[in-house]
Amino acid sequence: VDPNLNTEFKDHLLSLVEDVPNIVVLGHHRVEKHDFRSLHGVELNTVGDHILAGDARLLIDYYRAAQSHVLIETRLDADDALSQHFAEAMQGQAASTLGLSTDLMDYRVYCAENHMEWRYYPPNETTGDSYVVHYHNPEFCVNSGLTIGYQLDARQR
């Protein structure tokens, strides 16, 4: 999370996750092209300085595990939502593909075939309420939920 994010928005986000286990929110304004194995450019010895919510020990434990296990990362923006079974499905996909791969430089991009869009405006833009549109396209990859899995020696470039 950008530490300079509007205080009202940031406080609301942090209040939503304060009692949720296994979530750590970092305040970090540099956007770097690194994966979690490099802590997105944050030095391990200063990670506690960037924690806005959650337990620094949990983050460090996950970081250490990522050095010797397949790593999967999912893109999720502030206006996105995922199915409650999304993480489990992605972990299963990674286990059955990357988990069986012997190529330590291997990586995979996982895309959801189905997604929904909420449109805050009415269908004809003059009358009516907001609505939801469902899309199914196995050849289209949206950013929401875009997941990349990395074998041990693979890195984001």
PDB file of C-alpha atoms in Angstrom:
ATOM      1  CA  VAL A   1       0.000   0.000   0.000  1.00  0.00           C
ATOM      2  CA  ASP A   2       1.303   3.428  -0.848  1.00  0.00           C
ATOM      3  CA  PRO A   3       1.959   5.056   2.545  1.00  0.00           C
ATOM      4  CA  ASN A   4       0.795   8.364   1.045  1.00  0.00           C
ATOM      5  CA  LEU A   5      -2.634   6.959   0.192  1.00  0.00           C
ATOM      6  CA  ASN A   6      -5.524   9.093   1.422  1.00  0.00           C
ATOM      7  CA  THR A   7      -5.625   8.517   5.204  1.00  0.00           C
ATOM      8  CA  GLU A   8      -9.357   7.759   5.239  1.00  0.00           C
ATOM      9  CA  PHE A   9      -8.986   5.056   2.565  1.00  0.00           C
ATOM     10  CA  LYS A  10      -5.856   3.595   4.118  1.00  0.00           C
ATOM     11  CA  ASP A  11      -7.379   3.472   7.621  1.00  0.00           C
ATOM     12  CA  HIS A  12     -10.517   1.816   6.249  1.00  0.00           C
ATOM     13  CA  LEU A  13      -8.460  -0.824   4.411  1.00  0.00           C
ATOM     14  CA  LEU A  14      -6.383  -1.533   7.504  1.00  0.00           C
ATOM     15  CA  SER A  15      -9.509  -1.824   9.672  1.00  0.00           C
ATOM     16  CA  LEU A  16     -10.879  -4.473   7.288  1.00  0.00           C
ATOM     17  CA  VAL A  17      -7.822  -6.714   7.673  1.00  0.00           C
ATOM     18  CA  GLU A  18      -6.793  -6.073  11.283  1.00  0.00           C
ATOM     19  CA  ASP A  19      -8.338  -9.291  12.631  1.00  0.00           C
ATOM     20  CA  VAL A  20      -7.729 -11.469   9.559  1.00  0.00           C
ATOM     21  CA  PRO A  21      -4.971 -14.044  10.045  1.00  0.00           C
ATOM     22  CA  ASN A  22      -2.191 -14.500   7.463  1.00  0.00           C
ATOM     23  CA  ILE A  23      -2.434 -10.983   6.060  1.00  0.00           C
ATOM     24  CA  VAL A  24       0.422  -8.533   6.227  1.00  0.00           C
ATOM     25  CA  VAL A  25       0.106  -5.058   4.725  1.00  0.00           C
ATOM     26  CA  LEU A  26       3.295  -3.209   3.823  1.00  0.00           C
ATOM     27  CA  GLY A  27       3.484   0.535   3.389  1.00  0.00           C
ATOM     28  CA  HIS A  28       5.814   0.979   0.477  1.00  0.00           C
ATOM     29  CA  HIS A  29       5.698   3.588  -2.284  1.00  0.00           C
ATOM     30  CA  ARG A  30       8.391   2.253  -4.603  1.00  0.00           C
ATOM     31  CA  VAL A  31       7.016   0.085  -7.377  1.00  0.00           C
ATOM     32  CA  GLU A  32       9.755  -2.353  -8.257  1.00  0.00           C
ATOM     33  CA  LYS A  33       9.874  -5.238 -10.679  1.00  0.00           C
ATOM     34  CA  HIS A  34      10.740  -7.840  -8.084  1.00  0.00           C
ATOM     35  CA  ASP A  35       8.856 -10.830  -6.795  1.00  0.00           C
ATOM     36  CA  PHE A  36       8.245 -11.695  -3.145  1.00  0.00           C
ATOM     37  CA  ARG A  37      11.566 -13.538  -2.949  1.00  0.00           C
ATOM     38  CA  SER A  38      13.187 -10.116  -2.958  1.00  0.00           C
ATOM     39  CA  LEU A  39      10.488  -8.570  -0.706  1.00  0.00           C
ATOM     40  CA  HIS A  40       9.644  -6.176  -3.540  1.00  0.00           C
ATOM     41  CA  GLY A  41      12.779  -4.161  -2.866  1.00  0.00           C
ATOM     42  CA  VAL A  42      12.347  -3.849   0.929  1.00  0.00           C
ATOM     43  CA  GLU A  43      15.412  -4.873   2.938  1.00  0.00           C
ATOM     44  CA  LEU A  44      14.734  -7.785   5.295  1.00  0.00           C
ATOM     45  CA  ASN A  45      16.239  -5.961   8.276  1.00  0.00           C
ATOM     46  CA  THR A  46      13.885  -2.973   7.770  1.00  0.00           C
ATOM     47  CA  VAL A  47      10.686  -4.851   6.924  1.00  0.00           C
ATOM     48  CA  GLY A  48       9.240  -4.136  10.375  1.00  0.00           C
ATOM     49  CA  ASP A  49       9.429  -0.412   9.617  1.00  0.00           C
ATOM     50  CA  HIS A  50       7.043  -0.916   6.672  1.00  0.00           C
ATOM     51  CA  ILE A  51       4.360  -3.050   8.386  1.00  0.00           C
ATOM     52  CA  LEU A  52       1.001  -1.259   8.509  1.00  0.00           C
ATOM     53  CA  ALA A  53      -0.991  -4.317   9.603  1.00  0.00           C
ATOM     54  CA  GLY A  54      -0.118  -7.870  10.513  1.00  0.00           C
ATOM     55  CA  ASP A  55       2.859  -9.647  11.999  1.00  0.00           C
ATOM     56  CA  ALA A  56       6.402  -9.022  10.730  1.00  0.00           C
ATOM     57  CA  ARG A  57       7.429 -12.525  11.864  1.00  0.00           C
ATOM     58  CA  LEU A  58       4.746 -14.046   9.628  1.00  0.00           C
ATOM     59  CA  LEU A  59       6.027 -12.072   6.646  1.00  0.00           C
ATOM     60  CA  ILE A  60       9.619 -13.081   7.342  1.00  0.00           C
ATOM     61  CA  ASP A  61       8.596 -16.750   7.757  1.00  0.00           C
ATOM     62  CA  TYR A  62       6.821 -16.646   4.380  1.00  0.00           C
ATOM     63  CA  TYR A  63       9.788 -14.887   2.815  1.00  0.00           C
ATOM     64  CA  ARG A  64      12.145 -17.602   4.065  1.00  0.00           C
ATOM     65  CA  ALA A  65       9.799 -20.362   2.856  1.00  0.00           C
ATOM     66  CA  ALA A  66       9.648 -18.723  -0.599  1.00  0.00           C
ATOM     67  CA  GLN A  67      13.398 -19.250  -0.947  1.00  0.00           C
ATOM     68  CA  SER A  68      12.961 -23.036  -1.033  1.00  0.00           C
ATOM     69  CA  HIS A  69       9.395 -23.563  -2.308  1.00  0.00           C
ATOM     70  CA  VAL A  70       7.346 -22.762  -5.383  1.00  0.00           C
ATOM     71  CA  LEU A  71       6.087 -19.184  -5.074  1.00  0.00           C
ATOM     72  CA  ILE A  72       2.766 -17.906  -6.399  1.00  0.00           C
ATOM     73  CA  GLU A  73       1.747 -14.248  -6.469  1.00  0.00           C
ATOM     74  CA  THR A  74      -1.660 -12.834  -7.342  1.00  0.00           C
ATOM     75  CA  ARG A  75      -2.390  -9.304  -8.492  1.00  0.00           C
ATOM     76  CA  LEU A  76      -5.226  -7.690  -6.611  1.00  0.00           C
ATOM     77  CA  ASP A  77      -6.091  -4.004  -6.808  1.00  0.00           C
ATOM     78  CA  ALA A  78      -8.246  -1.997  -4.409  1.00  0.00           C
ATOM     79  CA  ASP A  79     -11.345  -2.378  -6.586  1.00  0.00           C
ATOM     80  CA  ASP A  80     -10.943  -6.138  -7.176  1.00  0.00           C
ATOM     81  CA  ALA A  81     -12.520  -9.127  -5.483  1.00  0.00           C
ATOM     82  CA  LEU A  82     -11.772 -12.838  -5.715  1.00  0.00           C
ATOM     83  CA  SER A  83     -13.868 -15.932  -5.191  1.00  0.00           C
ATOM     84  CA  GLN A  84     -13.524 -17.353  -1.689  1.00  0.00           C
ATOM     85  CA  HIS A  85     -11.954 -20.494  -3.225  1.00  0.00           C
ATOM     86  CA  PHE A  86      -9.563 -18.635  -5.541  1.00  0.00           C
ATOM     87  CA  ALA A  87      -6.394 -19.079  -3.459  1.00  0.00           C
ATOM     88  CA  GLU A  88      -7.088 -22.775  -2.944  1.00  0.00           C
ATOM     89  CA  ALA A  89      -7.664 -23.268  -6.679  1.00  0.00           C
ATOM     90  CA  MET A  90      -4.463 -21.395  -7.582  1.00  0.00           C
ATOM     91  CA  GLN A  91      -2.442 -23.396  -5.052  1.00  0.00           C
ATOM     92  CA  GLY A  92      -3.840 -26.616  -6.541  1.00  0.00           C
ATOM     93  CA  GLN A  93      -2.971 -25.498 -10.074  1.00  0.00           C
ATOM     94  CA  ALA A  94       0.567 -24.569  -9.020  1.00  0.00           C
ATOM     95  CA  ALA A  95       1.050 -27.868  -7.184  1.00  0.00           C
ATOM     96  CA  SER A  96      -0.051 -29.883 -10.226  1.00  0.00           C
ATOM     97  CA  THR A  97       2.107 -27.914 -12.682  1.00  0.00           C
ATOM     98  CA  LEU A  98       5.082 -26.151 -11.103  1.00  0.00           C
ATOM     99  CA  GLY A  99       5.178 -28.539  -8.175  1.00  0.00           C
ATOM    100  CA  LEU A 100       5.908 -31.379 -10.604  1.00  0.00           C
ATOM    101  CA  SER A 101       8.317 -29.452 -12.826  1.00  0.00           C
ATOM    102  CA  THR A 102      12.014 -30.297 -12.653  1.00  0.00           C
ATOM    103  CA  ASP A 103      13.003 -27.091 -14.475  1.00  0.00           C
ATOM    104  CA  LEU A 104      13.994 -24.708 -11.672  1.00  0.00           C
ATOM    105  CA  MET A 105      13.697 -21.719 -14.039  1.00  0.00           C
ATOM    106  CA  ASP A 106      10.099 -22.636 -14.887  1.00  0.00           C
ATOM    107  CA  TYR A 107       7.236 -20.220 -14.287  1.00  0.00           C
ATOM    108  CA  ARG A 108       3.550 -20.154 -15.164  1.00  0.00           C
ATOM    109  CA  VAL A 109       0.940 -17.448 -15.670  1.00  0.00           C
ATOM    110  CA  TYR A 110      -2.521 -18.440 -14.458  1.00  0.00           C
ATOM    111  CA  CYS A 111      -5.566 -16.580 -15.716  1.00  0.00           C
ATOM    112  CA  ALA A 112      -9.170 -16.895 -14.609  1.00  0.00           C
ATOM    113  CA  GLU A 113     -11.509 -17.774 -17.489  1.00  0.00           C
ATOM    114  CA  ASN A 114     -14.471 -16.174 -15.748  1.00  0.00           C
ATOM    115  CA  HIS A 115     -14.766 -12.722 -14.331  1.00  0.00           C
ATOM    116  CA  MET A 116     -17.485 -10.303 -13.406  1.00  0.00           C
ATOM    117  CA  GLU A 117     -17.646  -6.555 -13.725  1.00  0.00           C
ATOM    118  CA  TRP A 118     -19.810  -4.317 -11.617  1.00  0.00           C
ATOM    119  CA  ARG A 119     -20.955  -1.298 -13.545  1.00  0.00           C
ATOM    120  CA  TYR A 120     -22.030   1.588 -11.362  1.00  0.00           C
ATOM    121  CA  TYR A 121     -24.004   3.199 -14.165  1.00  0.00           C
ATOM    122  CA  PRO A 122     -27.275   1.881 -15.652  1.00  0.00           C
ATOM    123  CA  PRO A 123     -27.148  -0.225 -18.851  1.00  0.00           C
ATOM    124  CA  ASN A 124     -28.552   2.526 -21.054  1.00  0.00           C
ATOM    125  CA  GLU A 125     -26.766   5.271 -19.050  1.00  0.00           C
ATOM    126  CA  THR A 126     -30.016   7.194 -18.523  1.00  0.00           C
ATOM    127  CA  THR A 127     -32.287   5.123 -16.273  1.00  0.00           C
ATOM    128  CA  GLY A 128     -32.018   2.140 -14.009  1.00  0.00           C
ATOM    129  CA  ASP A 129     -29.572   0.812 -11.470  1.00  0.00           C
ATOM    130  CA  SER A 130     -26.056  -0.472 -11.507  1.00  0.00           C
ATOM    131  CA  TYR A 131     -25.559  -4.019 -12.723  1.00  0.00           C
ATOM    132  CA  VAL A 132     -23.111  -6.918 -12.966  1.00  0.00           C
ATOM    133  CA  VAL A 133     -21.809  -8.424 -16.222  1.00  0.00           C
ATOM    134  CA  HIS A 134     -20.361 -11.943 -16.365  1.00  0.00           C
ATOM    135  CA  TYR A 135     -17.629 -12.750 -18.858  1.00  0.00           C
ATOM    136  CA  HIS A 136     -16.283 -16.141 -19.849  1.00  0.00           C
ATOM    137  CA  ASN A 137     -13.348 -16.245 -22.222  1.00  0.00           C
ATOM    138  CA  PRO A 138     -10.568 -18.854 -21.956  1.00  0.00           C
ATOM    139  CA  GLU A 139      -8.369 -16.757 -24.277  1.00  0.00           C
ATOM    140  CA  PHE A 140      -8.565 -13.502 -22.329  1.00  0.00           C
ATOM    141  CA  CYS A 141      -6.574 -12.676 -19.201  1.00  0.00           C
ATOM    142  CA  VAL A 142      -7.696  -9.841 -16.938  1.00  0.00           C
ATOM    143  CA  ASN A 143      -5.376  -8.178 -14.415  1.00  0.00           C
ATOM    144  CA  SER A 144      -7.657  -8.955 -11.478  1.00  0.00           C
ATOM    145  CA  GLY A 145      -6.482 -12.237 -10.063  1.00  0.00           C
ATOM    146  CA  LEU A 146      -3.610 -12.537 -12.530  1.00  0.00           C
ATOM    147  CA  THR A 147      -1.374 -15.097 -10.844  1.00  0.00           C
ATOM    148  CA  ILE A 148       2.234 -15.923 -11.610  1.00  0.00           C
ATOM    149  CA  GLY A 149       3.923 -18.991 -10.191  1.00  0.00           C
ATOM    150  CA  TYR A 150       7.702 -19.266  -9.940  1.00  0.00           C
ATOM    151  CA  GLN A 151       9.890 -22.336  -9.575  1.00  0.00           C
ATOM    152  CA  LEU A 152      12.900 -21.993  -7.238  1.00  0.00           C
ATOM    153  CA  ASP A 153      15.282 -20.200  -9.598  1.00  0.00           C
ATOM    154  CA  ALA A 154      12.733 -18.278 -11.660  1.00  0.00           C
ATOM    155  CA  ARG A 155      12.550 -14.532 -11.085  1.00  0.00           C
ATOM    156  CA  GLN A 156      10.309 -11.755 -12.339  1.00  0.00           C
ATOM    157  CA  ARG A 157      12.134  -9.623 -14.886  1.00  0.00           C
TER     158      ARG A 157
END
